[in-house]
Short mmCIF file of C-alpha atoms in Angstrom, two decimals:
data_model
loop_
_atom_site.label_atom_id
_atom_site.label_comp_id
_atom_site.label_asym_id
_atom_site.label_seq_id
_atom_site.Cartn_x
_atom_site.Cartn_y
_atom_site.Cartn_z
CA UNK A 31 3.74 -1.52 -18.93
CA UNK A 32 6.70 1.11 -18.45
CA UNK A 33 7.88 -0.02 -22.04
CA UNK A 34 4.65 0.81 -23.58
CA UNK A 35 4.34 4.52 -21.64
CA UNK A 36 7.80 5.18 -22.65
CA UNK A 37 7.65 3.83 -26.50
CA UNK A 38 4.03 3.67 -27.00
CA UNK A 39 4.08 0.38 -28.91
CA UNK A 40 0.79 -1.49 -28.31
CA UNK A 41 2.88 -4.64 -27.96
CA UNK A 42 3.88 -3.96 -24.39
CA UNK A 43 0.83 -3.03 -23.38
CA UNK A 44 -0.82 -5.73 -25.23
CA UNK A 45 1.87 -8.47 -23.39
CA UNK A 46 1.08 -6.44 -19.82
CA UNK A 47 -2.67 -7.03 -20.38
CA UNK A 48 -2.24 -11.10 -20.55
CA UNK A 49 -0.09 -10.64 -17.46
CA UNK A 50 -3.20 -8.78 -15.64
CA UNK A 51 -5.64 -11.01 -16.49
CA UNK A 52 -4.12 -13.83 -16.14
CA UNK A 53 -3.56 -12.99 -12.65
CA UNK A 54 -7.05 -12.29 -12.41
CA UNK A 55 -8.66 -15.25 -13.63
CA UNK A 56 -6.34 -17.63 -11.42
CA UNK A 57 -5.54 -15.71 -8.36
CA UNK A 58 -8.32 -15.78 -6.48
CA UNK A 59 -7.25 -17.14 -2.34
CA UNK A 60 -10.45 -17.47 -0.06
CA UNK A 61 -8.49 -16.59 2.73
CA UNK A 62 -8.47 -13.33 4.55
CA UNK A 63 -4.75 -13.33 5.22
CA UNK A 64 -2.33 -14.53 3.50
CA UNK A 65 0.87 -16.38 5.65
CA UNK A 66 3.49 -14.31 5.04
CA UNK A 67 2.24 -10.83 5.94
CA UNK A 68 4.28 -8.90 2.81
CA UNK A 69 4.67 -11.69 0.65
CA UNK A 70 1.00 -10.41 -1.58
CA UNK A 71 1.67 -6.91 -1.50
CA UNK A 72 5.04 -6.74 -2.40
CA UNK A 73 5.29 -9.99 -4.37
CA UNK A 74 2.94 -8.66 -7.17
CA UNK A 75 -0.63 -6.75 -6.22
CA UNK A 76 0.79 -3.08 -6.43
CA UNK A 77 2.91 -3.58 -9.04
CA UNK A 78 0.03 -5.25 -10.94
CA UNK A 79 -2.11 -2.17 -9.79
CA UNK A 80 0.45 0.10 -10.79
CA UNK A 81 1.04 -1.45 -13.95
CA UNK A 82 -2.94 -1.68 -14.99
CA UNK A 83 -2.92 2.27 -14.29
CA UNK A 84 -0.36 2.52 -17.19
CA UNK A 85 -2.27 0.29 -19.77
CA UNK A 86 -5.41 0.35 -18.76
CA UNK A 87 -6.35 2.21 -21.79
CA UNK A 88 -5.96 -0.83 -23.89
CA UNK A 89 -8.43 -3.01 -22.13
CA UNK A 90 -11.96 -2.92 -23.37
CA UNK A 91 -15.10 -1.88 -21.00
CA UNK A 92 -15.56 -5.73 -19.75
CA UNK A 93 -11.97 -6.20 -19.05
CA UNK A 94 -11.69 -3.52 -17.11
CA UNK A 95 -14.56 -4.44 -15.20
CA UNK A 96 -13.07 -7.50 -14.54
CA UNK A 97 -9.88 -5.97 -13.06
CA UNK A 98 -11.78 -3.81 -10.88
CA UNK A 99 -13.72 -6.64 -9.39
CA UNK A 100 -10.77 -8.49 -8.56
CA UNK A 101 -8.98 -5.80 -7.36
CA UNK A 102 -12.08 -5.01 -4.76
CA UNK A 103 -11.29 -8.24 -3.00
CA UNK A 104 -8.23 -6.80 -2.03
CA UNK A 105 -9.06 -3.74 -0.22
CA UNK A 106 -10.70 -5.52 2.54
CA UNK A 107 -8.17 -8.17 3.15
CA UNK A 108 -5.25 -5.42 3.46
CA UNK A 109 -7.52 -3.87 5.96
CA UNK A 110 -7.99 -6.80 7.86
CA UNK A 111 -4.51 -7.61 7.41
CA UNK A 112 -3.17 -4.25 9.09
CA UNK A 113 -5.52 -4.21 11.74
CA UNK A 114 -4.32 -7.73 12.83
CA UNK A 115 -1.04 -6.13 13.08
CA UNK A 116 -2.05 -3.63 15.72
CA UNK A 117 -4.71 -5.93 17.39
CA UNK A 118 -2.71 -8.89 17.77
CA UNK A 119 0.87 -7.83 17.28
CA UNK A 120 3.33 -10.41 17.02
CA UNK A 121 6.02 -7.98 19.06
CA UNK A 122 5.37 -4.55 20.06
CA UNK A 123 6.76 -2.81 17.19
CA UNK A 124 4.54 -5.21 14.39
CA UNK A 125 1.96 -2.37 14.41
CA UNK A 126 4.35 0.26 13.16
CA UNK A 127 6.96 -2.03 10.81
CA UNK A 128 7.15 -2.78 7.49
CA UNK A 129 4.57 -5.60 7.12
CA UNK A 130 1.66 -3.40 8.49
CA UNK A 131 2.41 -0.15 6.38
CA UNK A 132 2.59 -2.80 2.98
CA UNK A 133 -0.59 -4.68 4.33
CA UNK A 134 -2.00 -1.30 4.69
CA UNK A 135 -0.83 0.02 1.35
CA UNK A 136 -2.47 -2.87 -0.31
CA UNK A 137 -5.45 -1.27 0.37
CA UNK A 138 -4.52 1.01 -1.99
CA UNK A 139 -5.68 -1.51 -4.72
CA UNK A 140 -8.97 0.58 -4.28
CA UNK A 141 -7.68 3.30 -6.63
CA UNK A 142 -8.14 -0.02 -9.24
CA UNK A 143 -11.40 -0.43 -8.19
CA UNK A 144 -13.12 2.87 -8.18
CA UNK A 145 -15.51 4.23 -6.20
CA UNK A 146 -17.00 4.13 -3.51
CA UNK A 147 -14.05 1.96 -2.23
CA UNK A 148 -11.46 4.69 -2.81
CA UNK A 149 -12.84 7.32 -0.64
CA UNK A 150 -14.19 4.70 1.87
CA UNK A 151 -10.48 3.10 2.28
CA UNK A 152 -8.84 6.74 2.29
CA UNK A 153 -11.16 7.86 5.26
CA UNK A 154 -10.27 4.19 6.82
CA UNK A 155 -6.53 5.09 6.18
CA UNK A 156 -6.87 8.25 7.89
CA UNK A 157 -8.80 7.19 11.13
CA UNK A 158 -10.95 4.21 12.19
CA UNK A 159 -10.21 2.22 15.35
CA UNK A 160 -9.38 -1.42 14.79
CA UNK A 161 -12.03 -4.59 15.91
CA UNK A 162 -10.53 -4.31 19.16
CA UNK A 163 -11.55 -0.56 19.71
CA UNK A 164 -7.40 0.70 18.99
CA UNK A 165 -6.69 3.99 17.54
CA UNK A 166 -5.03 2.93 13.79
CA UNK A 167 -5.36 6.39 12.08
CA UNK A 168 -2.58 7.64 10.31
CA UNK A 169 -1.63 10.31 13.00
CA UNK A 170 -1.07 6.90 15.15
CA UNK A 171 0.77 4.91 12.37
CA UNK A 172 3.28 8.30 12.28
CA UNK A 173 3.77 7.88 15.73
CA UNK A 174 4.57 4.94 15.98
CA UNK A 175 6.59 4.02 13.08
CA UNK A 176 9.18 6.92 13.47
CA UNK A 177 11.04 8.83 16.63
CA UNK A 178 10.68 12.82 16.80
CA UNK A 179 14.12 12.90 14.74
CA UNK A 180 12.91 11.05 11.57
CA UNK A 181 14.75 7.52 12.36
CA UNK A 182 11.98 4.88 11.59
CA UNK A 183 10.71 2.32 14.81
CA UNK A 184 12.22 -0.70 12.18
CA UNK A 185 15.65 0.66 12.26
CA UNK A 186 16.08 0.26 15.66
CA UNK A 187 14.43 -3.18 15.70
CA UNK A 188 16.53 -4.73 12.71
CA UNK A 189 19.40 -2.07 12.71
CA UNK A 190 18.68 -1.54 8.97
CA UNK A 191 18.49 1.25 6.98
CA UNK A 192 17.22 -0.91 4.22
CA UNK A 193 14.23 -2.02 6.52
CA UNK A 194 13.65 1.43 7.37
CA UNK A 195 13.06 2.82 3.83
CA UNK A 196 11.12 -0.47 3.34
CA UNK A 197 8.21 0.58 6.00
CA UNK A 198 8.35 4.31 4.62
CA UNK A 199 7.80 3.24 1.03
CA UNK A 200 4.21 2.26 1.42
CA UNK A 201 3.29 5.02 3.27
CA UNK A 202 4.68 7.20 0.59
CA UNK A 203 2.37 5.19 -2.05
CA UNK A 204 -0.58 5.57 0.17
CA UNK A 205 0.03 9.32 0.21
CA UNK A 206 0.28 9.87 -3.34
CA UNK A 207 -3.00 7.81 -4.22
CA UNK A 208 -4.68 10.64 -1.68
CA UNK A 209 -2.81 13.86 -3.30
CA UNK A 210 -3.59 12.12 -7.03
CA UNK A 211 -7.17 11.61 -6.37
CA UNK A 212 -7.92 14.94 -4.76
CA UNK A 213 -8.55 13.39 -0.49
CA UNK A 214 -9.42 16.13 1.45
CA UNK A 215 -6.55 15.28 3.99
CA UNK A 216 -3.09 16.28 3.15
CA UNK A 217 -0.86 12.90 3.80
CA UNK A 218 2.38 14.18 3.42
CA UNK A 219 1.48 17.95 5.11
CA UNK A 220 -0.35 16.18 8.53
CA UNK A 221 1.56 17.01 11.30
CA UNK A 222 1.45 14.50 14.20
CA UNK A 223 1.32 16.35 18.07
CA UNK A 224 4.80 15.91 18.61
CA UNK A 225 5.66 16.87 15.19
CA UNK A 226 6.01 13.86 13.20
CA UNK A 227 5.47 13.64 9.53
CA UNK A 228 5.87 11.48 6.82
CA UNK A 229 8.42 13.90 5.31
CA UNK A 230 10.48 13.56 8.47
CA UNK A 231 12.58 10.74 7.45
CA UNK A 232 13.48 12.29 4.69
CA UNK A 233 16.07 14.66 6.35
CA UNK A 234 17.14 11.93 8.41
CA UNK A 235 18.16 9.43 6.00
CA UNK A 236 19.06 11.48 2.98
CA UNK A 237 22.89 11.13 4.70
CA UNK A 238 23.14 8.05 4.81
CA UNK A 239 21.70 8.13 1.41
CA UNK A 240 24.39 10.50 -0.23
#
């Protein structure tokens, strides 16, 4: 897909397209979460999402259709897969680590599938309370993931910088979908009450970067 925006030969694009639908037609679990709680996400869902937002001009009408019907059944399992996080946590930083913020950014596969999903997961993303009545809005998620200073909650639980970037990332991807698509809330401008943002590990790791 990158090939094709960068050259614009119809080959790429033509080659990414059998990739999407393939995945498509044959990927299709019943369950509502998976067993390994990044292994989805990361493995190939946003990158397939990201990659059908570069060529999706190249699919016809029905295949696009398609796409956005599989990509629907997505949004509710990364829901349900990043509220299990914070109801039943498997320690007490699983709510704010890097396998809830990918489980929640795979519930960015609703930019794929269009409306009304998009704005309904957005508003989801930036408050709802969990099955078990917990606060899992994004002022929470900031809270929790990161201290005052920047340094992310997984960093101190794996004593990885690597880790730490790795739960930022999604939240970053989350963020831009909102900005792109015009949500009324400002991801990367909200301000938690102790003055967290998602900008804030930016200044913290950029040493450790350069």
């Amino acid at each position: 897909a990158l090939a094709y925006a960068v050259t614009g030969d119809a080959r790429y694009a033509e080659k990414a397209k059998e990739f999407l639908l393939a995945w498509a037609r044959t990927y299709n679990r019943p369950a509502e979460r998976v067993g390994h709680m990044i292994a989805e996400p990361v493995g190939f869902m946003l990158k397939g999402f990201m990659a059908y937002d570069v060529v999706q001009d190249t699919f016809s009408e029905a295949e696009r259709v398609e796409v956005r019907d599989w990509a629907r059944r997505f949004v509710a399992r990364g829901m349900r897969q990043a509220d299990h996080a914070r109801d039943r946590p498997w320690g007490p930083e699983a709510p704010y680590g890097n396998s809830a913020t990918w489980a929640r950014a795979r519930s960015c596969s609703a930019a794929v599938a269009g409306e009304p999903e998009l704005s309904a997961t957005l508003a989801w993303n930036w408050e709802h309370e969990t099955a078990a009545g917990q606060d899992y809005g994004w002022a929470n998620l900031l809270e929790g993931s990161m201290s005052t200073d920047g340094q992310m909650t997984e960093e101190r639980l794996r004593s990885s910088i690597g880790y730490a970037l790795f739960t930022w990332y999604p939240l970053v991807l989350i963020a831009d979908v909102a900005r792109h698509v015009g949500f009324e809330q400002d991801l990367w401008g909200a301000t938690t009450a102790s003055g967290k943002s998602l900008s804030s590990p930016i200044d913290y790791y950029a040493p450790f970067l350069t």
